[in-house]
CSV table of C-alpha atoms and ligand atoms in Angstrom, one decimal:
chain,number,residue,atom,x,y,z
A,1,UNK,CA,-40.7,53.4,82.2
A,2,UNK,CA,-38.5,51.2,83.4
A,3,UNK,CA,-39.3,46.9,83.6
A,4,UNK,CA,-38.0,44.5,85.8
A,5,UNK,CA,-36.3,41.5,84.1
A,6,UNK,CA,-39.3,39.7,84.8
A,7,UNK,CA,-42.1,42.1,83.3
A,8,UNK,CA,-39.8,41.9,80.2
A,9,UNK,CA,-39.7,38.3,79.9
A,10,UNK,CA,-44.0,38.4,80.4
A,11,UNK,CA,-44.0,40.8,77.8
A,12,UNK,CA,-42.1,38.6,75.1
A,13,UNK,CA,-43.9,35.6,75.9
A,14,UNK,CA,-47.2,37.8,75.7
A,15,UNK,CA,-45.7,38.8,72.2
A,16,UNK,CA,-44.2,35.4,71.0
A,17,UNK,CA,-47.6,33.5,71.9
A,18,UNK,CA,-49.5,36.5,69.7
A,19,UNK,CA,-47.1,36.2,66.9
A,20,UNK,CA,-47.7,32.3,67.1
A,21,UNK,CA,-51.5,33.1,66.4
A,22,UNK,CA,-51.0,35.8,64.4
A,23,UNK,CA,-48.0,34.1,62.5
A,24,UNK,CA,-48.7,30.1,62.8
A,25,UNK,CA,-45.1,28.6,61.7
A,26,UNK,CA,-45.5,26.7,58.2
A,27,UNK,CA,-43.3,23.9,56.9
A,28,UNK,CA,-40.8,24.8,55.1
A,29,UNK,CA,-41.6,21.9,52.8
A,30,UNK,CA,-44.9,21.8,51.6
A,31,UNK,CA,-46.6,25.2,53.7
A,32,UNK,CA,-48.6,23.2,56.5
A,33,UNK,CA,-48.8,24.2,59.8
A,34,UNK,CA,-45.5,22.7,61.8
A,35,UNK,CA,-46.5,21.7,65.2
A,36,UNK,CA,-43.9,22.5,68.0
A,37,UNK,CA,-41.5,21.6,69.2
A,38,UNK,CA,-40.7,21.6,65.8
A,39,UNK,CA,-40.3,24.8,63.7
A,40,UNK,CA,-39.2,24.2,60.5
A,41,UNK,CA,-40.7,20.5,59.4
A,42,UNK,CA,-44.8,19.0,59.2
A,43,UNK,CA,-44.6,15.9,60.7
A,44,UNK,CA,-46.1,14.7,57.5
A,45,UNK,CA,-42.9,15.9,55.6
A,46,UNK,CA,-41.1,14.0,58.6
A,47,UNK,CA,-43.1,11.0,58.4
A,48,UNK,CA,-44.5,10.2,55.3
A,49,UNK,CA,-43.7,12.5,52.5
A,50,UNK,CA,-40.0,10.7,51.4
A,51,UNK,CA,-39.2,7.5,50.2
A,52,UNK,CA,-37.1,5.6,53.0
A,53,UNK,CA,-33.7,4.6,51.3
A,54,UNK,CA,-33.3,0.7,51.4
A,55,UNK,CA,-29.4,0.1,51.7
A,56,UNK,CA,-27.5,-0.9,48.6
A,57,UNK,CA,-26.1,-4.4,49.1
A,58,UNK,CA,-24.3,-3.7,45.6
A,59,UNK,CA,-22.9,-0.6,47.3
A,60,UNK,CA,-18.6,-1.1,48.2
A,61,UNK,CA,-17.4,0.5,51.0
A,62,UNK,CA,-14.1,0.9,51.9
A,63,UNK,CA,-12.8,-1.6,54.3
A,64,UNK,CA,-12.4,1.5,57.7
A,65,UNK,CA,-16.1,2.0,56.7
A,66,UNK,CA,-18.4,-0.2,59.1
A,67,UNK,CA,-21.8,1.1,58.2
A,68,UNK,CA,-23.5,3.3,55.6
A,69,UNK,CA,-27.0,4.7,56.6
A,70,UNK,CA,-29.1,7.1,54.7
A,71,UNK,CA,-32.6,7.7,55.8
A,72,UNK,CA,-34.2,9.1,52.7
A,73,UNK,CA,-33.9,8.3,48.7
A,74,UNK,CA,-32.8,11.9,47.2
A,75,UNK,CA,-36.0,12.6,44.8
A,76,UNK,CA,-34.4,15.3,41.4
A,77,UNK,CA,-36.7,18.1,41.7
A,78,UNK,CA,-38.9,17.1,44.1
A,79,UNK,CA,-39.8,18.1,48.0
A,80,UNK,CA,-36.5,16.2,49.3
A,81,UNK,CA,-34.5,18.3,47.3
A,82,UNK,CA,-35.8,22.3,47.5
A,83,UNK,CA,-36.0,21.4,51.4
A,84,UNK,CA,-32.2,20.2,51.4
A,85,UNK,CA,-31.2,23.4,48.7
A,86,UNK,CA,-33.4,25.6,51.3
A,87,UNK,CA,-31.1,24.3,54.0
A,88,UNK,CA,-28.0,25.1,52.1
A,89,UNK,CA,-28.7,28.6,50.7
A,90,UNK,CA,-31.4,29.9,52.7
A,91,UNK,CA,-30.3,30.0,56.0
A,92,UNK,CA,-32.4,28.1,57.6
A,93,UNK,CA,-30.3,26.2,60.2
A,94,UNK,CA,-33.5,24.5,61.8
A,95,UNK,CA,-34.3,22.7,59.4
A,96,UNK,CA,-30.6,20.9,59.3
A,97,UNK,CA,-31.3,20.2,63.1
A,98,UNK,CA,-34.6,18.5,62.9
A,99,UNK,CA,-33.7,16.6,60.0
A,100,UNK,CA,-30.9,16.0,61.6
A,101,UNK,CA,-32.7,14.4,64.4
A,102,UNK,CA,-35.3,12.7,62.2
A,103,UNK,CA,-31.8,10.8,60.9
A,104,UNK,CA,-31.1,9.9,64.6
A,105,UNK,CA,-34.3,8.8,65.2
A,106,UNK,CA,-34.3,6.5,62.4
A,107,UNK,CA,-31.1,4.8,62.3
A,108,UNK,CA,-31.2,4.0,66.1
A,109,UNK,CA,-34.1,1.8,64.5
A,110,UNK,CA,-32.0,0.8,62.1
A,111,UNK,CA,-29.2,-0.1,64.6
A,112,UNK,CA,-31.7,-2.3,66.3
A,113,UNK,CA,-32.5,-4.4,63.8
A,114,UNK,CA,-28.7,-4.8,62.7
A,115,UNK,CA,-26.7,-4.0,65.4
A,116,UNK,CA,-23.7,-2.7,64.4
A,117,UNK,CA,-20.5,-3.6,66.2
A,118,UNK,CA,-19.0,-0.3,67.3
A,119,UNK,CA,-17.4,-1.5,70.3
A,120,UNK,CA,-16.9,-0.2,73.7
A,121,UNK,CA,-15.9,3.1,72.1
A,122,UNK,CA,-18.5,6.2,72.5
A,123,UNK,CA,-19.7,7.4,69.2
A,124,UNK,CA,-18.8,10.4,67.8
A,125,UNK,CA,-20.3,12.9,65.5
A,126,UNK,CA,-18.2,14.6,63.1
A,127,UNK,CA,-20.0,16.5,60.5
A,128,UNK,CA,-18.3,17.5,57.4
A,129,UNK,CA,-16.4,20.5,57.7
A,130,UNK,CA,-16.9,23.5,54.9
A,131,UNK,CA,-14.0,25.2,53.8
A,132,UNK,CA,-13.7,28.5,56.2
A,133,UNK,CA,-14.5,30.8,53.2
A,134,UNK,CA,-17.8,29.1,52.8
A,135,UNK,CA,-18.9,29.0,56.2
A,136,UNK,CA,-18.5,32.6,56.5
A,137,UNK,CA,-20.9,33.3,53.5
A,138,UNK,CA,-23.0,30.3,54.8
A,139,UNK,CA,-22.6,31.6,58.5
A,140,UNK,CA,-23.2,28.0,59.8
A,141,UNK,CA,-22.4,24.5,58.5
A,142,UNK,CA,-25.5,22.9,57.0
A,143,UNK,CA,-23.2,19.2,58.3
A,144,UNK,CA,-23.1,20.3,61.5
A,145,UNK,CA,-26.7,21.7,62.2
A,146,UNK,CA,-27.3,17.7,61.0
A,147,UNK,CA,-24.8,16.2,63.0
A,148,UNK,CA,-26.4,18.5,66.4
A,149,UNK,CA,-30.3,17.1,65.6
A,150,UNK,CA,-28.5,13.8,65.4
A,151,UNK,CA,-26.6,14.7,69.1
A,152,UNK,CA,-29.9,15.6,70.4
A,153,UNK,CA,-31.9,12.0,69.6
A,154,UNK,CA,-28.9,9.8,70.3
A,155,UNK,CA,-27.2,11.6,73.0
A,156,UNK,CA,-23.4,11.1,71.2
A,157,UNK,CA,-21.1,14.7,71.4
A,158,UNK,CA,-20.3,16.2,68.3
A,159,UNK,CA,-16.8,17.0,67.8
A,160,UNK,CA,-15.3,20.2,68.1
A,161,UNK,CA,-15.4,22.7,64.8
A,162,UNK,CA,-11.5,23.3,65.6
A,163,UNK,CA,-10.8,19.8,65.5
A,164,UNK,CA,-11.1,19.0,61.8
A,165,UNK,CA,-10.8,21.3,59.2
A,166,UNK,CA,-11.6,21.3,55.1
A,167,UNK,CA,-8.1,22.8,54.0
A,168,UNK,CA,-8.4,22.3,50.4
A,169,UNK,CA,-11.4,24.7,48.8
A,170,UNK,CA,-13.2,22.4,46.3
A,171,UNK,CA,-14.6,23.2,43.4
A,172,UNK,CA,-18.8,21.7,43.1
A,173,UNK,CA,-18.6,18.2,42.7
A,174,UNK,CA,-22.0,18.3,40.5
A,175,UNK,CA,-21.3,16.6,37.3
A,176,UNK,CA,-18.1,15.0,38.2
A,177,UNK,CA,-17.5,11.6,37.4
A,178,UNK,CA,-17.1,9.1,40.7
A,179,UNK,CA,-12.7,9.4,39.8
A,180,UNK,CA,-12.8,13.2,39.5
A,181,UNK,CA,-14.8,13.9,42.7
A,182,UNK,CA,-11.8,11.7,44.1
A,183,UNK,CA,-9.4,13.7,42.9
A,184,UNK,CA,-10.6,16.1,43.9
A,185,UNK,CA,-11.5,15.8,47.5
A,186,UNK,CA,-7.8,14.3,47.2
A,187,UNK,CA,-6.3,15.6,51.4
A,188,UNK,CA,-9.4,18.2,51.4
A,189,UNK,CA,-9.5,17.2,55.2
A,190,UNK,CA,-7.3,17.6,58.2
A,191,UNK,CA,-7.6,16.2,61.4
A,192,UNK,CA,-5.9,18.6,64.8
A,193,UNK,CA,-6.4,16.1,67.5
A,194,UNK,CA,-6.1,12.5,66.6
A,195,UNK,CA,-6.3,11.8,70.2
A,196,UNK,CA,-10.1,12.3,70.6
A,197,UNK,CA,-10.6,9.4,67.8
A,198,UNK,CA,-8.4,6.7,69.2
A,199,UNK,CA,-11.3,7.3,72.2
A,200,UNK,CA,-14.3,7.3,70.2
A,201,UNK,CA,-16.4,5.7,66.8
A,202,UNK,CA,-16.2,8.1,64.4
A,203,UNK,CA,-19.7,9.0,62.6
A,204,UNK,CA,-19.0,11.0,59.6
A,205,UNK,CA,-22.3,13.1,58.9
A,206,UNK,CA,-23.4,15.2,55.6
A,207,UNK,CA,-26.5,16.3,54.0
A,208,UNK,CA,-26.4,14.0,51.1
A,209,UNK,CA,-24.4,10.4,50.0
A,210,UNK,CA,-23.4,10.6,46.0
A,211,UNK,CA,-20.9,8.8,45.6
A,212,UNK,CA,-19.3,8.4,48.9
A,213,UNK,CA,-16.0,10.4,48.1
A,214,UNK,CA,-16.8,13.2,50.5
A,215,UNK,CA,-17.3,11.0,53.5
A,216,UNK,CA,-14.9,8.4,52.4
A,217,UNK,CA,-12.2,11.1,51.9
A,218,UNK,CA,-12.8,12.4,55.5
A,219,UNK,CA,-13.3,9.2,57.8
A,220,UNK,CA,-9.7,8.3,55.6
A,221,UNK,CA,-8.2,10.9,57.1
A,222,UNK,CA,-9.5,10.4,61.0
A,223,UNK,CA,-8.0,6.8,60.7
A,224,UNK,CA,-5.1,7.9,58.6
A,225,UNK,CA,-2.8,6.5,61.5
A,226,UNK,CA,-5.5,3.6,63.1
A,227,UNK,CA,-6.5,1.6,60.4
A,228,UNK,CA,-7.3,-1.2,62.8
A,229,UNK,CA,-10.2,1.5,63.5
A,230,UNK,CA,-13.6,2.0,61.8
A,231,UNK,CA,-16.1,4.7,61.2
A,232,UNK,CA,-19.6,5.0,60.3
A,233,UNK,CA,-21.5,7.0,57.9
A,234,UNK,CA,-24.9,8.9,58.2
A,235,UNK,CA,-26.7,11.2,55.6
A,236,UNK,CA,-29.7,12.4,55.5
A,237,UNK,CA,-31.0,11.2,51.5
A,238,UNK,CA,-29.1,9.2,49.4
A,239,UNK,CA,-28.3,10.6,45.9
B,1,ZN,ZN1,-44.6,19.7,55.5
């Protein structure tokens, strides 16, 4: 038996709607049901499960850095931290997106209130490249599914994955002191068009802020040759 294009397309929504029953989708966070459009997330673990992060006023940023934003406090061992390892090492590209556009959400708010002076330029998301080797074993950048759930809430492009590259593979920066992760991130970046910056705000994005010498290290080497320029940081928890 043969089906038309249409009959097949009946029959998966037949199947997907059974398996929805069948299979309710449960956060990946704490095992509730996850209502759509979400997949991945409660919107209690969205809402109300993590301690907002309160920006650091003691907190120096270099001088291209215009803004700093982190929407949650990172909590050792807790929720915030299996959901951001499960995002890492489990494959689970979803959940990068939709916390991706939880951070969106909330520092448009944030924006609001403090209105950050990014010009006439168009923002533009660039999410922390991995080192090729890693993506392949990763098969996706955990940066980049961010920096998309941020595209979709915001409405900013994200840049191009051929655009900016990590060159140099690092070593885990876990346990490094503030001067060795420094060292070395030390030219771990490299930029292919430096065009498409002089035409936009750069928005570094990553899954976690340490100690600021990933990001730092990267938005130094978009404005390597326009220091006149800034760039923004955002990250979903703040270590
Ligand atoms: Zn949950």
């Amino acid at each position: 038996m043969v089906h038309t294009r249409k009959e097949l397309a009946m029959i998966k929504k037949i199947i997907s709607t059974f398996s929805e029953i069948a299979f309710p989708k449960v956060c990946v966070c704490c095992g509730n049901s996850v209502v759509p459009p979400n997949e991945c997330i409660c919107n209690y673990c969205l809402r109300n499960r993590f301690e907002p992060h309160m920006s650091d006023e003691t907190l120096i940023l270099p001088e291209i850095i215009n803004f700093q934003f982190a929407m949650w406090q990172f909590d050792k061992g807790g929720y915030l931290q299996n959901l951001l390892h499960k995002l890492k090492y489990d494959y689970l590209k979803g959940v990068g997106e939709e916390l991706g556009f939880a951070a969106g959400k909330a520092f448009l708010k944030y924006n609001e209130i403090n209105n950050f002076n990014i010009g006439e330029l168009t923002p533009l998301i660039v999410p922390v490249p991995l080192h090729p080797s890693k993506q392949r074993k990763r098969g996706y950048n955990q940066a980049r599914a961010i920096g998309e759930g941020i595209s979709k809430v915001t409405d900013w492009p994200v840049i191009a994955s051929a655009v900016v590259e990590r060159v140099k593979k690092t070593t885990t920066q876990t346990g490094l002191s503030s001067e060795a992760r420094k060292k070395n991130l030390f030219q771990a970046f490299k930029l292919n068009d430096r065009e498409i910056i002089n035409h936009h705000f750069p928005i570094v994005v990553d899954d976690v802020f340490t100690t600021g010498a990933t990001t730092f290290e990267l938005a130094d080497e978009l404005l390597k040759e326009n220091r006149e320029q800034r760039a923004g940081i955002i990250t979903v928890a703040m270590a």
